[in-house]
Coordinates of C-alpha atoms and ligand atoms in Angstrom, one line a residue:
X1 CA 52.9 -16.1 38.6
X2 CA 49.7 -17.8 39.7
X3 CA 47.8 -14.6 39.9
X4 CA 49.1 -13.5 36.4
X5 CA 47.6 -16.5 35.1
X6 CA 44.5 -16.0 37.1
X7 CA 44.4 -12.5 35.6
X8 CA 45.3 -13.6 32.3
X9 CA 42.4 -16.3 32.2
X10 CA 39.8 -13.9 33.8
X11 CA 41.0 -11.3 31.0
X12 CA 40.8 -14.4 28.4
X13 CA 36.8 -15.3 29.5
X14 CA 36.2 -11.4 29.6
X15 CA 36.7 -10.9 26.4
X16 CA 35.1 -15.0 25.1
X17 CA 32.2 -13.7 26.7
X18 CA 32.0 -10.1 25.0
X19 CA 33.3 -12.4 21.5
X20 CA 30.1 -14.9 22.1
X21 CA 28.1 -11.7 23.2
X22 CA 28.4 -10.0 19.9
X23 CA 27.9 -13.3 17.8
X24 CA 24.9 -14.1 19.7
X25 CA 23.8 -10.5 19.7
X26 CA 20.3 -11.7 17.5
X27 CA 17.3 -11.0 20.0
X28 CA 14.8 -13.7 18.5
X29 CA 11.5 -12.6 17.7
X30 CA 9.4 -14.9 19.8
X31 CA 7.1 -17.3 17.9
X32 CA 4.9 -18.2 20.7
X33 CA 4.2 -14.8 21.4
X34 CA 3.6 -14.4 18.0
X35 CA 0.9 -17.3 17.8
X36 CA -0.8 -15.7 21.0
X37 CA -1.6 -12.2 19.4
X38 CA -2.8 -13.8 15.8
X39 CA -5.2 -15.9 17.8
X40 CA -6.8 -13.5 19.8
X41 CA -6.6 -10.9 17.4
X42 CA -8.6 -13.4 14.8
X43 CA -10.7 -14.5 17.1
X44 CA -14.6 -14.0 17.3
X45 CA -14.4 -11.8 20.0
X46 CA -12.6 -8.8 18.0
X47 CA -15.8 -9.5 15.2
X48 CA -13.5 -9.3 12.2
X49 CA -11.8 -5.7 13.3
X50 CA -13.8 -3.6 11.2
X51 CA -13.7 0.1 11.3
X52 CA -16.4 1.8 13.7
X53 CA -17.5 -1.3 15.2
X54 CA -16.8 -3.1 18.6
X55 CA -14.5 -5.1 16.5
X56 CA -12.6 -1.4 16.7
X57 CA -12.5 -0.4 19.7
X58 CA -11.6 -4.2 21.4
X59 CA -8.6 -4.1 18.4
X60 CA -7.2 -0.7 19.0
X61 CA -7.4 -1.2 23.0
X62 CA -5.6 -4.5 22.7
X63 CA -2.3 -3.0 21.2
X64 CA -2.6 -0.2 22.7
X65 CA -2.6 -2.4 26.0
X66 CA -0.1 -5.0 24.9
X67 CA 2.5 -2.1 23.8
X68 CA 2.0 -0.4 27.5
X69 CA 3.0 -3.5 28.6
X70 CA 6.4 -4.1 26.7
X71 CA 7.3 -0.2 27.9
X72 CA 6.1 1.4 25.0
X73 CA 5.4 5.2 24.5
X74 CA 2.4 6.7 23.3
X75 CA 3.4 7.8 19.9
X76 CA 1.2 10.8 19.1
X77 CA 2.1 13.0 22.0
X78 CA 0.6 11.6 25.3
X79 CA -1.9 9.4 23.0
X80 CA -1.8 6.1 21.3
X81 CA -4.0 6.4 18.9
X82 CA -4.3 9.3 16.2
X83 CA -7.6 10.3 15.0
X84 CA -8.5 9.3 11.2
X85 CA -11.9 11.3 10.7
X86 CA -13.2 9.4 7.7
X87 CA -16.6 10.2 5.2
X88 CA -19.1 7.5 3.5
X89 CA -20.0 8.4 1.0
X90 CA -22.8 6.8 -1.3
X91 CA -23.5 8.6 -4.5
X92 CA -25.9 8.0 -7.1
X93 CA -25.4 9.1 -10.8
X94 CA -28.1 10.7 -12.8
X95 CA -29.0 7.9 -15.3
X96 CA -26.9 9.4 -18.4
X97 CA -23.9 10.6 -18.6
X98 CA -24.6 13.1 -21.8
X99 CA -21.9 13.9 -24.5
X100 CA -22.8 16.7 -26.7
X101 CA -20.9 18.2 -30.0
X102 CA -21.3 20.4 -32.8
X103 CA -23.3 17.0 -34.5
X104 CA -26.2 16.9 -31.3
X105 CA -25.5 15.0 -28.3
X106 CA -25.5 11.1 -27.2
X107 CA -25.9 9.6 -23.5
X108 CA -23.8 6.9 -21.8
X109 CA -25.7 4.2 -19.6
X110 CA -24.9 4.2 -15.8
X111 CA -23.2 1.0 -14.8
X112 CA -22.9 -0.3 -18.5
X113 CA -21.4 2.6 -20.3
X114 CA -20.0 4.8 -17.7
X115 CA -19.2 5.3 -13.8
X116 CA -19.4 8.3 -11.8
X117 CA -17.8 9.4 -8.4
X118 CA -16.5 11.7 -6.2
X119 CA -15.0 12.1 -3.3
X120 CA -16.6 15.8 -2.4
X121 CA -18.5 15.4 0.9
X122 CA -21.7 17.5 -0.7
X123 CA -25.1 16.2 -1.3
X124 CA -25.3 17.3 -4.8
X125 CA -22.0 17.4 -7.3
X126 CA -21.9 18.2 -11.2
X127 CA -20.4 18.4 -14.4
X128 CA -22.5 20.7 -17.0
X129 CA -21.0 21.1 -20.3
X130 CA -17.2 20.3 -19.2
X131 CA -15.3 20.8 -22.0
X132 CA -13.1 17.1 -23.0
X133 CA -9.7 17.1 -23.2
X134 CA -7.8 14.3 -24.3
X135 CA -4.9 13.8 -22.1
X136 CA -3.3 11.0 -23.2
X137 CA -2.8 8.7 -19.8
X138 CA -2.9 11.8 -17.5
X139 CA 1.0 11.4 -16.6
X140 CA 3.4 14.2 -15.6
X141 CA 6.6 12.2 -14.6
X142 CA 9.4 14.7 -14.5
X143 CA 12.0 11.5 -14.4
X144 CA 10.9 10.7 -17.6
X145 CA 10.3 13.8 -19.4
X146 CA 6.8 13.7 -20.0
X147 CA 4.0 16.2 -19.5
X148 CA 0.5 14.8 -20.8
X149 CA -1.5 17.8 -19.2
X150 CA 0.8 20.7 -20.8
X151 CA 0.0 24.1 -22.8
X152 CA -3.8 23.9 -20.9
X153 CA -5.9 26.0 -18.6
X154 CA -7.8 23.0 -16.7
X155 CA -10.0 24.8 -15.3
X156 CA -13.6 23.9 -15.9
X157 CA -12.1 20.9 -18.1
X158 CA -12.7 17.2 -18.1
X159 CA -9.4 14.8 -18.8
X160 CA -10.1 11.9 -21.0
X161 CA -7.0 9.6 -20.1
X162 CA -5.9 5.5 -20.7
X163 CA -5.1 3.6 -18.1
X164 CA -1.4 2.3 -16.8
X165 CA 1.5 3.6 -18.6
X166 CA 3.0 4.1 -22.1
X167 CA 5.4 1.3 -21.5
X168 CA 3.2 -1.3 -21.3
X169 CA 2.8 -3.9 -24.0
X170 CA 5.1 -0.7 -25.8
X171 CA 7.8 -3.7 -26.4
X172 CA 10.1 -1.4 -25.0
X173 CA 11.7 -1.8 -21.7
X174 CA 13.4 1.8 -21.8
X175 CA 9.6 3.8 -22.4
X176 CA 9.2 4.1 -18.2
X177 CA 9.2 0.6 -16.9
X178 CA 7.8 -1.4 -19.9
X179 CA 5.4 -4.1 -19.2
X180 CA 6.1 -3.2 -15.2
X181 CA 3.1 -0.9 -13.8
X182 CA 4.8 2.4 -12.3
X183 CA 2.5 4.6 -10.4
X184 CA 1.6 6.8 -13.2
X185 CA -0.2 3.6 -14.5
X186 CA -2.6 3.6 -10.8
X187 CA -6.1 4.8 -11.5
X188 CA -5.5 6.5 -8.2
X189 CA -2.4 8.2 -10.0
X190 CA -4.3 9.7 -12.6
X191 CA -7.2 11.3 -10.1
X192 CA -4.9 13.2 -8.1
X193 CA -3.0 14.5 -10.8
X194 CA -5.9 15.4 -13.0
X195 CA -7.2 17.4 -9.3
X196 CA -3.6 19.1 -9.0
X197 CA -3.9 20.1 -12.6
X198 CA -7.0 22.1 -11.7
X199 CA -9.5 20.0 -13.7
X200 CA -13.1 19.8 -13.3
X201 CA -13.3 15.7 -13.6
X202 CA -11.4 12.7 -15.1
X203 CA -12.3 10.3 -17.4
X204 CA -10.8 6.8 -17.6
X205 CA -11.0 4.7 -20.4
X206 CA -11.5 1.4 -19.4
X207 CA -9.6 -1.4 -20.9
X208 CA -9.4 -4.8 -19.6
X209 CA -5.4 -5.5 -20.4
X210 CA -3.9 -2.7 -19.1
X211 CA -6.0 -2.6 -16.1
X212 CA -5.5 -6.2 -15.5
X213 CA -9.3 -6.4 -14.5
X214 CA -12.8 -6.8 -16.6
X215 CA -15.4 -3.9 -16.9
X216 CA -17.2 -6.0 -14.4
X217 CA -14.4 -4.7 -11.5
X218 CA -15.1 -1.2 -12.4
X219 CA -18.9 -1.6 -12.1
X220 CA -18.8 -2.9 -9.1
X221 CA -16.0 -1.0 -7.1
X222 CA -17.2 2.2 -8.2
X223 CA -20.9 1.7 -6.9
X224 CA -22.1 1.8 -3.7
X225 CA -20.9 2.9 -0.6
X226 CA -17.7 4.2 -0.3
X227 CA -15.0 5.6 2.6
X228 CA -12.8 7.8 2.5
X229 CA -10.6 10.2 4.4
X230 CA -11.3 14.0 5.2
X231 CA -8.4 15.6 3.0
X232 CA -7.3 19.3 2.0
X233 CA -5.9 17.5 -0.8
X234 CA -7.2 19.0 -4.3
X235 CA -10.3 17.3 -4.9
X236 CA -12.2 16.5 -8.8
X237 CA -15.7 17.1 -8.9
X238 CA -16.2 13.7 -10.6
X239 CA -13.9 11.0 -11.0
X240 CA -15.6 8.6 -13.4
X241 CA -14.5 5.5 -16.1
X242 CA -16.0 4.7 -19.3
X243 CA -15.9 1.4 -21.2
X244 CA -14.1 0.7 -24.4
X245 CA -17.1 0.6 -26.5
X246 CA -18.3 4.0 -24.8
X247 CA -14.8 5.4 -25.6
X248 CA -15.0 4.3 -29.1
X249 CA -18.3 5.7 -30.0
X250 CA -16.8 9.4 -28.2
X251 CA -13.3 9.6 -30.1
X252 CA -16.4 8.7 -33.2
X253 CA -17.7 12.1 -32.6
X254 CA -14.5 14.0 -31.4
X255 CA -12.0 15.9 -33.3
X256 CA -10.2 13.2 -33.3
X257 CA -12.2 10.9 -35.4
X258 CA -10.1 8.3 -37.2
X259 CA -7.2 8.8 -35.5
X260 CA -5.4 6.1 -33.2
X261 CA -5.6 8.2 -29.8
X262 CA -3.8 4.7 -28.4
X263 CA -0.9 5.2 -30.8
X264 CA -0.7 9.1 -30.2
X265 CA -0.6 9.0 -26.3
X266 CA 2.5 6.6 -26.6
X267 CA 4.8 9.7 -28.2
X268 CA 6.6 11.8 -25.9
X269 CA 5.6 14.8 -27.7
X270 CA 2.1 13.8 -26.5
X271 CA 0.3 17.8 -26.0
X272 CA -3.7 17.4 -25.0
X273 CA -6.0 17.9 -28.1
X274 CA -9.4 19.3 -27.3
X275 CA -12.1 16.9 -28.5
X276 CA -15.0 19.0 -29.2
X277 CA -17.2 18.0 -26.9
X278 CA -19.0 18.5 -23.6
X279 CA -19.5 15.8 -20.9
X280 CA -22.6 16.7 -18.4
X281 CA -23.3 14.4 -15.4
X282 CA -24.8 14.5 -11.6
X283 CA -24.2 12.5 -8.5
X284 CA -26.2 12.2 -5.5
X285 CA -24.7 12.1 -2.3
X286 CA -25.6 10.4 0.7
X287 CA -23.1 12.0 3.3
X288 CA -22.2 10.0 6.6
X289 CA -18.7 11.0 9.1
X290 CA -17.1 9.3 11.4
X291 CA -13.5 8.6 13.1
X292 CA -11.6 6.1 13.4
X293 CA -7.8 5.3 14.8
X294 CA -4.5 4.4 13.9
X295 CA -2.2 2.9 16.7
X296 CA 0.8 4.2 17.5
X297 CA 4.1 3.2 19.8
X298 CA 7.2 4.6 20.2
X299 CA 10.7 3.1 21.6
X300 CA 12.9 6.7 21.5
X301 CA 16.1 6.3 20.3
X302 CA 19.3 7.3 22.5
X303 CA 21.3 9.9 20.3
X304 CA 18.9 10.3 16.9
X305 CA 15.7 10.6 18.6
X306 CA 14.5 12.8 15.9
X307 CA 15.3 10.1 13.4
X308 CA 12.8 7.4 12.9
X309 CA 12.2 3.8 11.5
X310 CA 8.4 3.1 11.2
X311 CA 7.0 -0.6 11.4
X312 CA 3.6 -0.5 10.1
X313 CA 0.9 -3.3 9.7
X314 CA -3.3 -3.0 9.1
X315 CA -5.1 -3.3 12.0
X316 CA -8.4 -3.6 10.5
X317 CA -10.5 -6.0 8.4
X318 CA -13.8 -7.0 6.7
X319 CA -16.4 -7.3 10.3
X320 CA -18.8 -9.0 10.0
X321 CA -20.5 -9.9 6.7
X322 CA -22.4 -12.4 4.0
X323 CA -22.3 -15.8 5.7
X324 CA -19.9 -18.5 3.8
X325 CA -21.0 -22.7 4.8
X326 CA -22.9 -20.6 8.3
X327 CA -20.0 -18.2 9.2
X328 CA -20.0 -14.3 9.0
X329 CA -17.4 -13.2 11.1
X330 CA -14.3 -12.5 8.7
X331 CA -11.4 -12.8 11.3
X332 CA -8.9 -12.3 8.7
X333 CA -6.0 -14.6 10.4
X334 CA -3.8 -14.0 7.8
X335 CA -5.0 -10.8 6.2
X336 CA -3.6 -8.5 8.8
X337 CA -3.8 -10.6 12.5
X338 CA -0.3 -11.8 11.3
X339 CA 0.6 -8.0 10.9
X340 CA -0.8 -6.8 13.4
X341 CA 0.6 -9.7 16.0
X342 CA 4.0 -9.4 14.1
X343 CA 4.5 -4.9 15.4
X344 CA 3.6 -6.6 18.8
X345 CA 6.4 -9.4 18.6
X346 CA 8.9 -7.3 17.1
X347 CA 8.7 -4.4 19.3
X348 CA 9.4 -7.0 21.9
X349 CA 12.5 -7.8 20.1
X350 CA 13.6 -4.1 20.3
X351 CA 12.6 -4.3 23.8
X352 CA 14.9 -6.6 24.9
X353 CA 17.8 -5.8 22.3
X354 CA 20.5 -3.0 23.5
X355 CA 18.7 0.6 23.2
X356 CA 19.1 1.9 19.5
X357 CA 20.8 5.4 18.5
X358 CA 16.9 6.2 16.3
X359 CA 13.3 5.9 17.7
X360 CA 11.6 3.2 16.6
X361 CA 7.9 3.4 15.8
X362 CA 5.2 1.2 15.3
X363 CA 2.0 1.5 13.8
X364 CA -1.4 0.1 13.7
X365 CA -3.1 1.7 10.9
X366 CA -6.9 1.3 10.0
X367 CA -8.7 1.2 6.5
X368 CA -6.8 -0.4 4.7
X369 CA -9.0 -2.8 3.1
X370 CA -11.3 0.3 2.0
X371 CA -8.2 1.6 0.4
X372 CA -5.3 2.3 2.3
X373 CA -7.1 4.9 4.2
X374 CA -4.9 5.1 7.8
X375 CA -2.0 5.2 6.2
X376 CA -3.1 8.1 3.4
X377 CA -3.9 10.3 6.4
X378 CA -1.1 9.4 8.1
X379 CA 1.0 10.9 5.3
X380 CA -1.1 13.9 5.1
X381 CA -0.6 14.3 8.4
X382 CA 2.4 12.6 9.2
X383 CA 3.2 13.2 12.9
X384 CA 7.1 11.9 12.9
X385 CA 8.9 14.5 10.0
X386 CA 9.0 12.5 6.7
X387 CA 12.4 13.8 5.2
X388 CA 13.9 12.3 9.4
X389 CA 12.2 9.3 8.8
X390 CA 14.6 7.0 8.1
X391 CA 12.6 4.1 6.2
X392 CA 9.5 1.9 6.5
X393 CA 8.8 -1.7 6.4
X394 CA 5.5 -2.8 6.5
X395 CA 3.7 -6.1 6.8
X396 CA 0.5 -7.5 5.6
X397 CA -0.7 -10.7 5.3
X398 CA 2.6 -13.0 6.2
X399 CA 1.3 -16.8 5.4
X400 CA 4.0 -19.7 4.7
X401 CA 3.5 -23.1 5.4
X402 CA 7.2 -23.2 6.7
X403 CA 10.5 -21.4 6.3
X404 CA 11.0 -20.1 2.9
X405 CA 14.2 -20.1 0.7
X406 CA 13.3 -16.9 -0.8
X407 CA 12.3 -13.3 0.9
X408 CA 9.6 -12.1 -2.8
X409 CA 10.2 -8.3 -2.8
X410 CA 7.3 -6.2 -3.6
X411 CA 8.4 -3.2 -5.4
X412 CA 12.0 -4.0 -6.6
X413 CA 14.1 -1.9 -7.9
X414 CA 12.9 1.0 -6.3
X415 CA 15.4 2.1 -4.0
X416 CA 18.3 0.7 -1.6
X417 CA 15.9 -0.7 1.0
X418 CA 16.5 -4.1 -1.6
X419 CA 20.2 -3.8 0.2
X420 CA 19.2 -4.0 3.1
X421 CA 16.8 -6.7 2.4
X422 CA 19.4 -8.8 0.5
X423 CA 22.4 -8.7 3.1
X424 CA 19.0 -9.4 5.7
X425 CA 18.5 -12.4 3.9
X426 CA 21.9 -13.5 3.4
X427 CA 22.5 -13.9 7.0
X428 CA 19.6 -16.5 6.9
X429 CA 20.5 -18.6 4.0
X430 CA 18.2 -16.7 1.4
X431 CA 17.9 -15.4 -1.5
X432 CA 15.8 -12.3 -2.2
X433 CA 13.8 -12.6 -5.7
X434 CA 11.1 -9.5 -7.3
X435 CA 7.8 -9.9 -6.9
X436 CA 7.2 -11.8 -10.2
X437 CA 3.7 -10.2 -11.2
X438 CA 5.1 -6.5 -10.8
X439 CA 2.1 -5.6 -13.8
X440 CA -0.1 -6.1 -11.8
X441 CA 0.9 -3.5 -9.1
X442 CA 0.6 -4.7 -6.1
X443 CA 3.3 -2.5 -4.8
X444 CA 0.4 0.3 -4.7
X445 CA -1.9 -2.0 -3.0
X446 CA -0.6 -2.1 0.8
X447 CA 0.2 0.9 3.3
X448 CA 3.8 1.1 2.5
X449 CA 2.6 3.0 -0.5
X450 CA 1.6 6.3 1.5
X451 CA 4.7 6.3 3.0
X452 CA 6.5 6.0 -0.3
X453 CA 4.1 8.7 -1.7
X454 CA 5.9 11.0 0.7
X455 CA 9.7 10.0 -0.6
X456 CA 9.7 7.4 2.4
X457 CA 11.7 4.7 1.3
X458 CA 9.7 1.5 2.2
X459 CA 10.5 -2.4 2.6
X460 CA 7.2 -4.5 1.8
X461 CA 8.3 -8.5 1.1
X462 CA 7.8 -12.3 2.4
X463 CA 8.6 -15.5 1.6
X464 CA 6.6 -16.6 -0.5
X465 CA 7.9 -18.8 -3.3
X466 CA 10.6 -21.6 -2.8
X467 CA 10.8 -23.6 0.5
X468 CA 13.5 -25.3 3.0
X469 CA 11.9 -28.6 3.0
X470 CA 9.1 -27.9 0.0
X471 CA 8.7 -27.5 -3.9
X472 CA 8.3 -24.6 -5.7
X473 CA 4.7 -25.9 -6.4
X474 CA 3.9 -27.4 -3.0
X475 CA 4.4 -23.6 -2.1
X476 CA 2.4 -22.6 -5.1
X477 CA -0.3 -24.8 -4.7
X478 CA -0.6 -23.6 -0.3
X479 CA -0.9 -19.8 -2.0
X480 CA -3.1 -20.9 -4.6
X481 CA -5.6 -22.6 -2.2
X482 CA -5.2 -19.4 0.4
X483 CA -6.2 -17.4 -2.6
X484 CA -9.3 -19.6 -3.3
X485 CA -10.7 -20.4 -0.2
X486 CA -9.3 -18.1 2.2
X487 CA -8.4 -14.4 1.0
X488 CA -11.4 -11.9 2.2
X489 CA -13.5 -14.9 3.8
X490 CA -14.6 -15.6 6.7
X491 CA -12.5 -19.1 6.4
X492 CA -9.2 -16.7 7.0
X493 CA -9.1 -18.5 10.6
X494 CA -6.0 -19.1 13.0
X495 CA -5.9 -22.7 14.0
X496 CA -3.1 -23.2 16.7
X497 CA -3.1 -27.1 15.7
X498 CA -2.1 -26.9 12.3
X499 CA -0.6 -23.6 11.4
X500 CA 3.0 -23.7 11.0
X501 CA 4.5 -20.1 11.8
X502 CA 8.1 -21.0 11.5
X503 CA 8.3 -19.1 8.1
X504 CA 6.2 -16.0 9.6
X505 CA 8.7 -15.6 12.4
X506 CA 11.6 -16.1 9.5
X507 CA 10.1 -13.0 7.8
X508 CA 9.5 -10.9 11.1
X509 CA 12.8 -11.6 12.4
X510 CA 14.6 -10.1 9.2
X511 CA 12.4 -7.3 9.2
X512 CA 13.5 -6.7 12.8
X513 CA 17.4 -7.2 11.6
X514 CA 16.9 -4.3 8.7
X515 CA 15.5 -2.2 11.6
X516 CA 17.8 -2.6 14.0
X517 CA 20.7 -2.0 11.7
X518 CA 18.6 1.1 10.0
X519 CA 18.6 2.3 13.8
X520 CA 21.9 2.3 14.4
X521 CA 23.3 4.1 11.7
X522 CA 23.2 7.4 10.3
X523 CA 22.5 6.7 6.9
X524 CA 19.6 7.4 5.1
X525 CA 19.0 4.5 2.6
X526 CA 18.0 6.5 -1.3
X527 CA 15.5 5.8 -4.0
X528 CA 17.3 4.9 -7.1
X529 CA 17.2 7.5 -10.3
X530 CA 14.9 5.5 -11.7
X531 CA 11.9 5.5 -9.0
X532 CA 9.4 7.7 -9.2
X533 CA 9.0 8.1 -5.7
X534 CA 12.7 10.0 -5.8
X535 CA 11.1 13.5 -6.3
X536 CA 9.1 13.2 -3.5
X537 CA 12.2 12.9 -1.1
X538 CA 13.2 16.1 -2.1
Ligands
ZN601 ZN1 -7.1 -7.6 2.7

């Protein structure tokens, strides 16, 4: 009898433990550890991270260290790092950009009229006596029906498109995403679809609504030095933008002469209509190579090996720059140290959590402040198999001051990652919320993008509006002043002493939840019909 009740009590704390075991079963991503990596990743010693620098190689040694350390494996065969062989390219167009018709010709003004690039590694690049096309805004979106670039041979053409999409300010929520940018509305977009089309360049009309930015954005973003990645990727012989006014006096000229070419883009029935007229312009280049590195780590997973969740977060930042109040080194704390430090502190997490049935990968990627450069090549030349990997989070720029309410989803609506998210949140008393300025885009502006490019369903959210213990506008006003004095300067610092990372590690400890329960599944989350990301998973 005794030993019965021995046995049964022994049985009864076998199985309290295994109960408090699975309820407990939440590794903690470790804040302290977390602090440690943002400090030394922002401080002056890694010289603001910038691609090619010291800043480089101290940054992409350090988590290649730190993830030997935790037992990581090299992700790119027996290497950390893969290779992003990148091109500057500074190119200077001739004067006048000349537009010529039946009626004589007329020139557009560099810089005040017109802007002219490329992204051809040559020293000399032209367009004589392209014939304009008028392509409406430069969209073919199967999803949706709509074919702006139909019925033409492209070849030796220039596109004259609008920027964003028909559906904004169309008062209609059905006409693609209405007042929401989708891709198709990315000036980005409409270059590589104008280069798969076969044409010879693209024109953008600028206008300062749809883009959401002044003429003066364009002027100075599309001068000067620029990097880029070596690509096989069909490439424009000049990508170039033209102001309203210079648009106005061309459609003046055209065939199309007093007709509303705004009104006429907006019908589905849009076919191109040739204007009558010839664009010719040169650029200059000044041609410079170099490479730089993504990180990458791998945990391998014990049955799906071949099926893969990828972390991802920006290694790099600005270097060192213009002086602000007598400092020059831009450490970019926030904008990606917090990134960077959170791939360490959750691959940490996966460390000491049970093995998982997927591989779990992690990667540093670099340039994406010159336009998510790493992560483009990556998904040109992806090195885990897109349609096996499972999903993506990403992180960039994680700043609360304190645990947030609310987990602000960039990108909504896109596919069933928001599930994940939601049930994620849940768990820690949140609620998830889109991100409320979804016009302007911003879902195309971090490297979850590339991997969505390549039908890679990706997570990319923070808290970021509604606090535990503070005001809607208390929060408003700490993003607000991070936005003024902090975003892209060199006051982007880590202070130990007063930074509160309690809502960081609330945010890195969810994104480590979705991953572990993506890795232990065999599900593959889906885009939703209306995405246009869907295709590309196919
Ligand atoms: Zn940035």
């Amino acid at each position: 009898m005794k030993n019965y009740l021995k046995l049964l009590i022994l049985v009864l704390c076998i199985s309290c433990e295994n109960d408090k075991k699975a309820s407990t079963n939440i590794v903690e991503v470790n804040q302290t550890t977390m602090g440690n990596h943002i400090e030394r990743l922002a401080s002056d010693e890694f010289l603001g991270r910038k691609p090619f620098t010291e800043g480089e190689v101290k940054t992409v040694n350090y988590l290649k260290d730190e993830f030997e350390k935790l037992g990581l494996l090299p992700g790119n065969g027996d290497s950390f790092f893969q290779d992003v062989p990148m091109v500057e390219i500074t190119g200077t167009p001739s004067e006048n950009m000349v537009i010529s018709g039946k009626n004589g010709s007329f020139n557009f003004e560099s810089l005040k009229d017109f802007v002219a690039t490329t992204n051809k590694a040559e020293a000399n690049i032209s367009l004589e006596n392209s014939e304009l096309v008028f392509a409406g805004y430069g969209i073919v979106a199967p999803e949706y029906g709509w074919n702006d670039y139909e019925g033409i041979n492209w070849k030796g053409k220039t596109a004259v498109v609008l920027i964003n999409d028909p559906g904004f300010k169309s008062g209609d929520s059905t006409l693609f995403k209405g007042n929401e940018m989708t891709y198709y509305g990315r000036w980005t977009y409409k270059y590589e679809e104008a280069a798969r089309q076969g044409a010879d360049g693209l024109i953008i009309i600028h206008d300062t609504e749809p883009a959401s930015y002044g003429w003066n954005v364009v002027e100075s973003g599309w001068s000067g030095a620029r990097l880029i990645i070596e690509s096989d990727l069909p490439l424009l012989n000049v990508e170039s933008w033209i102001s309203s006014e210079s648009a106005k006096k061309m459609f003046d000229a055209s065939a199309m002469k007093d007709q509303d070419y705004k009104t006429i883009a907006r019908n589905k029935r849009f076919k191109p209509i040739l204007l009558d007229l010839n664009v010719s312009v040169d650029i200059k280049n000044k041609i410079k190579k170099d490479v730089s590195k993504n990180v990458v780590a791998l945990i391998p997973g014990t049955e799906s090996k071949d099926e893969y969740i990828i972390y991802s977060a920006h290694w790099d930042h600005f270097g060192i720059g213009k002086a602000i109040e007598g400092d020059s080194i831009y450490n970019g704390a926030v904008d990606n140290a917090s990134g960077t430090a959170g791939l360490l502190v959750i691959a940490e997490a996966f460390k000491k959590s049970n093995d998982t049935k997927r591989s779990i990968v992690f990667m540093a990627v670099t340039g994406e402040e010159q336009g998510l450069l790493g992560s483009a090549y990556y998904a040109e030349y992806p090195i885990f198999i897109p349609k096996k990997t499972v999903a993506n989070i990403n992180i960039d720029a994680l700043d609360s001051p304190g645990k947030m309410k609310d987990l602000t989803i960039t990108g909504y609506g896109q596919s069933e990652m928001d599930e994940y998210a939601k049930e994620a949140a849940e768990k820690q008393n949140r609620y998830i919320i889109p991100d409320p300025e979804a016009e302007k885009g911003y879902f195309f502006r971090s490297d979850h993008f590339n991997f969505a490019k390549i039908g890679i369903p990706a997570l990319y959210a923070s808290g970021a509006y509604e606090g535990f213990d503070k005001s809607i506008e208390d929060i408003k006003k700490y993003n607000d002043n991070y936005r003024m004095y902090k975003y892209h300067q060199p006051s982007d610092e880590y202070n130990s002493e007063t930074t509160d990372l309690s809502g960081i590690q609330l945010d890195l400890q969810l994104f480590f939840n979705v991953g572990l329960k993506l890795a232990n599944e065999d599900y593959f989350p889906k885009w939703y019909d209306s995405s246009e990301f869907k295709a590309a998973r196919k």
